[in-house]
Amino acid sequence: MKCLSHLWPGLFVLASVGFGQTALAHPDIEEFAKTAFAEQPVTVDCTLEEGTASSCYKITVNYMPKDLDIGPFCPATLNDAGGIWDWTGVNAKLYRVDGAFLGMLDELGYSFFDEDGTVHTVDIATERPTVDHACINVSADESVEITMLLPVTPVMAGSPRPLGTVSKVGVALDGVPIFSDAPSIQQTGHMPALDTCGGHIDPGGWYHWHATSTDIETVFEKQGVAADCALDQDSAALFGYAFDGHAMYGSTEADGAEVTGLDACNGHIGATPTGEIYHYHATDEFPNLPACLVGVQAVGNFSTTATAGVGATRAGADGRNEPPRPGDGTSGQMPPGFSEAAETLGVTPEELVRALGDPQAGRPDMSAAAKALGITEDALRATLPPPPDH
C-alpha cells in the first residue's frame, strides 16, 4: 500500500498545532434529507479507532431512500445501454456499459455476451455465476436497515487512512452509504455495474454510492461519457459526511470557484456555508471521492441487518450469497469469526482479509497487516479468531 506521508506536508503542519477548533466542524444532522432516516438519529457513546471514548451520531437508514430512482445497471443486450464502469485495464477510463464497451472487453479476452448479443447477467445474491464473465445486477432486500456512526467531534488521525477496494467512506445526505472503488473485473472476473449516478446494490440487498453522485456529470464531461444522472447536479453542494465526521463537497467551492490547496486526501481548510473548516472535495475523475481519510473513525461504525455483504450481522441466513471474491471469480466464504473481528476493529471483512493476504502463501505478516489497517499489532492479534486447528 502506498505511503502518503510525503504527499501532504501541509496537513501534518495543521495536525501538529492541534487543527484548531475553528478548522473543525461537527456533522450537522439538519443537513440530511428528511426522508433519509429509518428512525430519528440519536447521540450515543462510542469508541474511536485509536481507543478514545467519544460521542457519535447513530444513524439508521433503510435499504435505500423511498424516492430514489436507481439503475440502469446491466444492459440486456449489446443494443442496450446500461450504467457505467471504470475500466482499469488497457484503454483505461470511465465507460458507459454498452455494446461498444463490451465489444472492447471481448477483444481483450473478457466475453460478457453470447453469440446472439445477449449479455450475461447474474444476481449474485441468489445464484452463482455459471460463466467466466457476467454483469452483476443484485436484487434489493427491502427489509434491510443500516446503522452508521459519525463522530460528533472529528479527531485528526496521526496519519491518513488510505481507502482501498470497497472501503467505508461515509454517508450521503440522502442516507445512502458511500464506499470507495468496487472490485475490478480483473479481480473477480465479473462486473458489478454502477448506474449512471455511480451506485449499485450490495449483495446484502441495499443500495450504496461509489461516487459523489451530485457532481458526477463533471466527471462525465471531462471523460467524454454519454450519460446523465437523474439527481440534481451541483458541484458546490454538500454531498455528505465521511466516517471521520468531515464534510464532503462537490468539485468546486461554495461560490463556484476552482478549489486550491488540497492535500492528498482531496481536502483542505476553506470557506463553507458553516465557516472555515476542514472538508473534502470531489474530483473530476472517477471515482470522484477522497483517496484517504484524515480523521479517526468510530469502532463498529457500519452494520446492517442483511444476511450477506458488507456489515452483515446475520451472514448466511435466508439464502443470500456472499459476493464473488478476488482470485477465482466465484463466490467464496468469509473465514469463521472474521466478520465479527472486522466489526470490532472498525474495518470491513474485505479489508481485513485483504490486509492479511493470501492464506495459501503462509502465515500473514501481522505487523504489515496492522499497519495497512491503521491499528496496532496487539489489537489485531487480540481480535482475530484462532486458526481452525488451534
Coordinates of C-alpha atoms in Angstrom, one line a residue:
M1 CA 0.0 0.0 0.0
K2 CA 1.4 3.4 -1.0
C3 CA 2.7 5.6 1.8
L4 CA 1.0 9.0 1.7
S5 CA 3.1 10.9 4.3
H6 CA 5.3 12.6 1.7
L7 CA 2.3 13.9 -0.2
W8 CA 0.7 16.1 2.3
P9 CA 3.2 18.0 4.5
G10 CA 0.6 20.8 4.9
L11 CA -1.8 18.5 6.7
F12 CA 0.9 17.4 9.2
V13 CA 1.6 21.0 10.0
L14 CA -2.1 21.6 10.8
A15 CA -2.2 18.4 12.8
S16 CA 0.9 19.4 14.8
V17 CA -0.9 22.6 16.0
G18 CA -4.0 20.7 17.1
F19 CA -6.1 21.5 14.0
G20 CA -7.7 24.5 15.9
Q21 CA -11.3 24.4 16.8
T22 CA -12.1 26.9 14.1
A23 CA -11.0 24.4 11.5
L24 CA -13.2 21.5 12.7
A25 CA -17.0 21.3 12.3
H26 CA -19.5 18.9 13.7
P27 CA -21.6 16.8 11.3
D28 CA -25.0 18.6 11.0
I29 CA -27.9 16.2 11.2
E30 CA -30.2 19.0 10.0
E31 CA -28.4 18.9 6.6
F32 CA -29.7 15.4 5.8
A33 CA -32.9 14.9 3.8
K34 CA -35.9 14.5 6.0
T35 CA -36.6 11.1 4.3
A36 CA -33.0 9.8 4.9
F37 CA -33.6 8.1 8.2
A38 CA -35.5 4.9 9.2
E39 CA -35.6 6.4 12.7
Q40 CA -34.5 9.7 14.2
P41 CA -30.7 9.9 14.8
V42 CA -29.5 9.9 18.4
T43 CA -26.2 10.6 20.1
V44 CA -24.6 7.6 21.7
D45 CA -21.3 6.8 23.5
C46 CA -18.7 5.3 21.1
T47 CA -15.0 4.4 20.9
L48 CA -12.8 5.8 18.2
E49 CA -10.3 3.5 16.4
E50 CA -7.3 4.8 18.5
G51 CA -9.2 3.9 21.7
T52 CA -10.6 7.3 22.7
A53 CA -14.0 7.4 24.3
S54 CA -16.2 9.8 22.3
S55 CA -19.8 10.6 21.3
C56 CA -21.2 9.6 17.9
Y57 CA -24.4 10.3 16.0
K58 CA -26.2 6.9 15.5
I59 CA -27.8 7.0 12.1
T60 CA -30.2 4.2 10.9
V61 CA -31.4 4.2 7.3
N62 CA -33.4 1.8 5.1
Y63 CA -32.1 -0.3 2.2
M64 CA -32.5 2.8 0.0
P65 CA -34.3 6.1 0.1
K66 CA -38.0 5.8 -0.8
D67 CA -38.0 8.2 -3.7
L68 CA -34.5 7.4 -5.2
D69 CA -34.6 6.4 -8.8
I70 CA -31.8 3.9 -9.4
G71 CA -30.5 2.0 -12.5
P72 CA -29.9 1.0 -15.2
F73 CA -27.1 -1.4 -14.3
C74 CA -26.5 -4.2 -16.8
P75 CA -27.8 -3.9 -20.4
A76 CA -29.9 -6.8 -21.6
T77 CA -28.2 -6.9 -25.0
L78 CA -25.4 -5.3 -26.9
N79 CA -28.0 -2.9 -28.4
D80 CA -28.9 -1.5 -25.0
A81 CA -27.1 0.9 -22.7
G82 CA -26.7 0.1 -19.0
G83 CA -24.9 2.0 -16.3
I84 CA -21.2 3.0 -16.1
W85 CA -17.9 1.2 -15.3
D86 CA -14.4 2.4 -14.5
W87 CA -12.2 0.1 -16.6
T88 CA -8.6 -0.1 -15.3
G89 CA -7.0 -2.3 -17.9
V90 CA -5.9 -1.4 -21.5
N91 CA -7.7 1.7 -22.7
A92 CA -8.4 2.6 -19.0
K93 CA -11.1 5.2 -18.4
L94 CA -14.8 5.5 -17.4
Y95 CA -17.2 3.9 -19.9
R96 CA -20.9 3.6 -20.4
V97 CA -21.7 -0.1 -20.2
D98 CA -22.9 -0.6 -23.8
G99 CA -22.2 -2.6 -26.9
A100 CA -19.0 -0.6 -27.8
F101 CA -17.5 -1.1 -24.3
L102 CA -18.4 -4.8 -24.0
G103 CA -17.1 -5.3 -27.5
M104 CA -13.7 -3.8 -26.5
L105 CA -13.6 -6.1 -23.4
D106 CA -14.3 -9.1 -25.6
E107 CA -11.3 -8.2 -27.7
L108 CA -9.3 -8.1 -24.5
G109 CA -10.4 -11.6 -23.6
Y110 CA -13.4 -10.7 -21.3
S111 CA -16.5 -12.0 -23.0
F112 CA -19.7 -10.8 -21.3
F113 CA -22.2 -11.8 -24.0
D114 CA -23.5 -14.7 -26.1
E115 CA -23.2 -15.1 -29.9
D116 CA -26.7 -13.5 -30.2
G117 CA -25.6 -10.4 -28.3
T118 CA -27.4 -11.4 -25.0
V119 CA -25.4 -10.0 -22.1
H120 CA -24.5 -12.5 -19.3
T121 CA -26.3 -11.1 -16.2
V122 CA -26.4 -12.6 -12.7
D123 CA -28.0 -11.8 -9.4
I124 CA -25.1 -12.9 -7.1
A125 CA -27.4 -12.6 -4.1
T126 CA -29.4 -15.6 -5.2
E127 CA -27.4 -17.5 -7.7
R128 CA -23.8 -18.4 -8.6
P129 CA -22.2 -17.2 -11.9
T130 CA -22.1 -20.0 -14.4
V131 CA -19.9 -18.2 -16.9
D132 CA -16.4 -16.7 -16.5
H133 CA -17.6 -13.1 -17.0
A134 CA -21.0 -11.8 -16.1
C135 CA -22.5 -8.4 -15.4
I136 CA -23.8 -8.3 -11.8
N137 CA -27.3 -7.0 -11.1
V138 CA -28.2 -7.6 -7.5
S139 CA -31.8 -7.8 -6.3
A140 CA -32.8 -5.5 -3.4
D141 CA -33.9 -6.6 0.0
E142 CA -36.4 -4.1 1.2
S143 CA -36.3 -5.4 4.8
V144 CA -32.6 -4.3 5.4
E145 CA -31.7 -1.5 7.7
I146 CA -28.2 0.0 8.0
T147 CA -26.7 1.6 11.1
M148 CA -23.8 4.0 10.9
L149 CA -21.8 6.0 13.5
L150 CA -20.4 9.5 12.8
P151 CA -18.1 11.2 15.4
V152 CA -19.8 14.2 16.8
T153 CA -16.5 16.0 17.1
P154 CA -13.9 15.0 14.4
V155 CA -10.5 13.9 15.6
M156 CA -7.4 14.0 13.4
A157 CA -5.5 10.8 12.9
G158 CA -1.8 10.6 13.2
S159 CA -1.5 9.7 9.5
P160 CA -4.0 9.4 6.7
R161 CA -6.1 6.3 6.3
P162 CA -5.8 5.1 2.6
L163 CA -9.1 3.9 1.0
G164 CA -8.8 0.6 -0.9
T165 CA -11.4 -1.5 -2.6
V166 CA -14.8 -1.3 -1.0
S167 CA -13.6 0.8 1.9
K168 CA -16.1 2.7 4.0
V169 CA -16.1 6.4 3.1
G170 CA -19.2 7.9 4.6
V171 CA -22.9 8.6 4.2
A172 CA -24.6 11.0 1.8
L173 CA -27.3 13.5 2.8
D174 CA -29.9 11.2 1.3
G175 CA -28.9 8.5 3.8
V176 CA -27.1 6.3 1.2
P177 CA -23.8 4.8 2.4
I178 CA -20.7 5.8 0.4
F179 CA -17.9 3.3 -0.4
S180 CA -14.6 3.5 -2.4
D181 CA -13.8 1.5 -5.6
A182 CA -15.9 -1.5 -6.4
P183 CA -13.9 -4.8 -7.1
S184 CA -12.4 -4.8 -10.6
I185 CA -13.2 -7.2 -13.4
Q186 CA -9.5 -8.3 -13.2
Q187 CA -10.1 -9.3 -9.5
T188 CA -13.3 -11.3 -9.8
G189 CA -13.9 -11.8 -13.5
H190 CA -17.3 -10.2 -13.1
M191 CA -18.6 -6.6 -13.4
P192 CA -20.8 -5.1 -10.6
A193 CA -22.0 -2.4 -12.9
L194 CA -22.9 1.0 -11.4
D195 CA -25.9 3.0 -12.5
T196 CA -25.4 6.5 -14.1
C197 CA -25.3 8.2 -10.7
G198 CA -22.5 5.9 -9.6
G199 CA -24.3 3.5 -7.3
H200 CA -25.4 -0.1 -7.1
I201 CA -26.9 -2.7 -4.8
D202 CA -24.7 -4.6 -2.4
P203 CA -25.1 -8.5 -2.2
G204 CA -26.8 -7.7 1.1
G205 CA -29.6 -6.1 -0.8
W206 CA -29.0 -2.4 0.0
Y207 CA -28.0 0.5 -2.3
H208 CA -24.8 2.5 -1.9
W209 CA -22.7 5.1 -3.8
H210 CA -19.2 4.6 -5.3
A211 CA -19.1 8.3 -6.3
T212 CA -20.1 11.8 -5.4
S213 CA -23.4 11.4 -7.3
T214 CA -24.5 15.0 -7.1
D215 CA -21.4 16.1 -9.1
I216 CA -20.8 13.0 -11.3
E217 CA -21.7 14.8 -14.5
T218 CA -18.5 16.9 -14.1
V219 CA -16.7 13.6 -14.5
F220 CA -18.8 12.6 -17.5
E221 CA -18.0 15.9 -19.2
K222 CA -14.2 15.5 -18.6
Q223 CA -14.0 11.9 -19.7
G224 CA -16.5 12.1 -22.6
V225 CA -19.1 9.7 -21.2
A226 CA -22.6 9.9 -22.7
A227 CA -24.6 9.5 -19.5
D228 CA -26.9 11.5 -17.3
C229 CA -27.7 11.2 -13.6
A230 CA -31.3 11.8 -12.5
L231 CA -30.1 13.6 -9.4
D232 CA -29.7 17.4 -9.4
Q233 CA -26.1 18.2 -10.1
D234 CA -24.3 20.9 -8.1
S235 CA -20.5 21.0 -8.0
A236 CA -20.6 23.4 -5.0
A237 CA -23.1 21.5 -2.8
L238 CA -22.5 19.5 0.4
F239 CA -22.8 15.8 -0.6
G240 CA -22.5 14.1 2.8
Y241 CA -20.1 13.3 5.7
A242 CA -17.1 11.0 5.7
F243 CA -16.9 8.4 8.5
D244 CA -14.3 10.6 10.3
G245 CA -17.0 13.3 10.6
H246 CA -15.7 15.7 8.0
A247 CA -17.9 17.2 5.3
M248 CA -17.8 16.2 1.7
Y249 CA -18.5 18.8 -1.0
G250 CA -18.5 18.8 -4.8
S251 CA -15.6 19.7 -7.0
T252 CA -15.9 23.5 -6.7
E253 CA -16.0 26.0 -3.8
A254 CA -19.3 27.2 -2.5
D255 CA -19.2 30.2 -4.8
G256 CA -18.3 28.0 -7.8
A257 CA -14.6 29.0 -7.8
E258 CA -11.9 26.4 -8.5
V259 CA -10.6 24.5 -5.5
T260 CA -7.0 25.1 -4.5
G261 CA -4.6 23.9 -1.8
L262 CA -5.9 20.4 -1.5
D263 CA -4.0 17.6 0.4
A264 CA -3.5 14.0 -0.8
C265 CA -7.0 13.1 0.6
N266 CA -8.5 15.9 -1.6
G267 CA -9.4 18.0 1.4
H268 CA -8.4 21.4 2.9
I269 CA -9.4 24.1 5.3
G270 CA -11.6 26.5 3.3
A271 CA -14.7 28.6 3.3
T272 CA -18.0 26.8 3.5
P273 CA -21.5 28.0 4.5
T274 CA -20.7 26.9 8.1
G275 CA -17.3 28.7 8.2
E276 CA -13.7 28.0 7.6
I277 CA -13.4 24.3 8.2
Y278 CA -11.6 21.2 7.0
H279 CA -13.6 19.4 4.4
Y280 CA -13.2 17.1 1.4
H281 CA -13.9 17.9 -2.3
A282 CA -15.0 15.7 -5.1
T283 CA -12.6 15.3 -8.0
D284 CA -13.3 15.5 -11.8
E285 CA -12.1 11.9 -12.3
F286 CA -13.8 8.6 -11.3
P287 CA -14.1 7.7 -8.5
N288 CA -14.6 11.3 -7.5
L289 CA -14.2 10.6 -3.8
P290 CA -11.4 11.2 -1.2
A291 CA -8.4 9.0 -1.7
C292 CA -7.9 8.7 2.1
L293 CA -9.5 9.9 5.3
V294 CA -7.6 12.3 7.6
G295 CA -9.7 11.7 10.8
V296 CA -10.4 8.8 13.1
Q297 CA -13.5 6.6 12.6
A298 CA -15.6 5.0 15.3
V299 CA -15.2 1.3 16.0
G300 CA -18.1 -0.7 14.6
N301 CA -19.4 2.3 12.6
F302 CA -21.2 0.2 10.0
S303 CA -23.5 -2.7 10.3
T304 CA -26.6 -4.0 8.5
T305 CA -29.5 -6.4 9.2
A306 CA -28.6 -8.0 5.9
T307 CA -27.6 -11.7 5.6
A308 CA -24.7 -11.1 3.2
G309 CA -22.4 -8.4 2.0
V310 CA -20.6 -5.6 3.9
G311 CA -21.6 -5.2 7.5
A312 CA -23.8 -8.2 7.6
T313 CA -24.8 -9.2 11.1
R314 CA -26.7 -12.4 10.1
A315 CA -24.4 -13.7 7.4
G316 CA -25.5 -16.9 5.7
A317 CA -29.2 -16.7 6.8
D318 CA -32.1 -16.6 4.4
G319 CA -30.2 -18.0 1.4
R320 CA -28.5 -14.8 0.2
N321 CA -25.0 -15.5 -1.2
E322 CA -21.7 -13.7 -0.3
P323 CA -20.2 -11.8 -3.3
P324 CA -17.6 -13.1 -5.6
R325 CA -14.1 -12.9 -4.0
P326 CA -10.9 -11.8 -5.8
G327 CA -8.9 -14.7 -7.1
D328 CA -11.1 -17.3 -8.7
G329 CA -14.1 -15.3 -10.0
T330 CA -16.5 -17.4 -7.9
S331 CA -18.3 -16.8 -4.7
G332 CA -16.3 -17.6 -1.6
Q333 CA -16.8 -17.8 2.1
M334 CA -15.5 -15.5 4.8
P335 CA -13.4 -17.3 7.4
P336 CA -15.3 -18.1 10.6
G337 CA -15.2 -15.2 13.0
F338 CA -13.7 -12.7 10.6
S339 CA -16.9 -10.6 10.2
E340 CA -17.1 -10.2 13.9
A341 CA -13.4 -9.4 14.2
A342 CA -13.7 -6.8 11.4
E343 CA -16.6 -5.1 13.1
T344 CA -14.7 -4.9 16.4
L345 CA -11.7 -3.4 14.6
G346 CA -13.8 -0.9 12.7
V347 CA -12.9 -2.2 9.2
T348 CA -14.8 -4.2 6.6
P349 CA -14.3 -8.0 6.4
E350 CA -12.9 -7.5 2.9
E351 CA -10.3 -5.0 4.2
L352 CA -9.3 -7.5 7.0
V353 CA -8.9 -10.4 4.6
R354 CA -7.0 -8.3 2.1
A355 CA -4.6 -6.9 4.7
L356 CA -3.8 -10.5 5.9
G357 CA -3.0 -11.6 2.4
D358 CA -3.4 -15.0 0.6
P359 CA -3.7 -17.8 3.3
Q360 CA -2.1 -20.2 0.8
A361 CA 1.1 -18.1 0.9
G362 CA 1.8 -18.9 4.5
R363 CA 1.4 -17.1 7.8
P364 CA 0.4 -13.5 7.4
D365 CA 2.8 -10.6 8.3
M366 CA 0.8 -9.3 11.3
S367 CA 2.9 -6.1 11.6
A368 CA 2.3 -5.2 7.9
A369 CA -1.4 -6.1 8.2
A370 CA -1.9 -3.9 11.2
K371 CA -0.1 -1.0 9.5
A372 CA -2.3 -1.4 6.4
L373 CA -5.4 -1.3 8.6
G374 CA -4.3 1.6 10.7
I375 CA -4.4 -0.3 14.0
T376 CA -1.8 -1.7 16.4
E377 CA -0.5 -5.2 16.0
D378 CA -1.6 -6.1 19.6
A379 CA -5.1 -5.1 18.8
L380 CA -5.1 -7.2 15.6
R381 CA -3.7 -10.3 17.3
A382 CA -6.2 -9.9 20.2
T383 CA -9.2 -9.7 18.0
L384 CA -8.6 -12.3 15.3
P385 CA -10.2 -15.6 15.8
P386 CA -7.9 -18.6 16.4
P387 CA -6.9 -20.7 13.4
P388 CA -9.2 -23.7 12.7
D389 CA -6.6 -26.2 14.1
H390 CA -6.0 -24.2 17.3

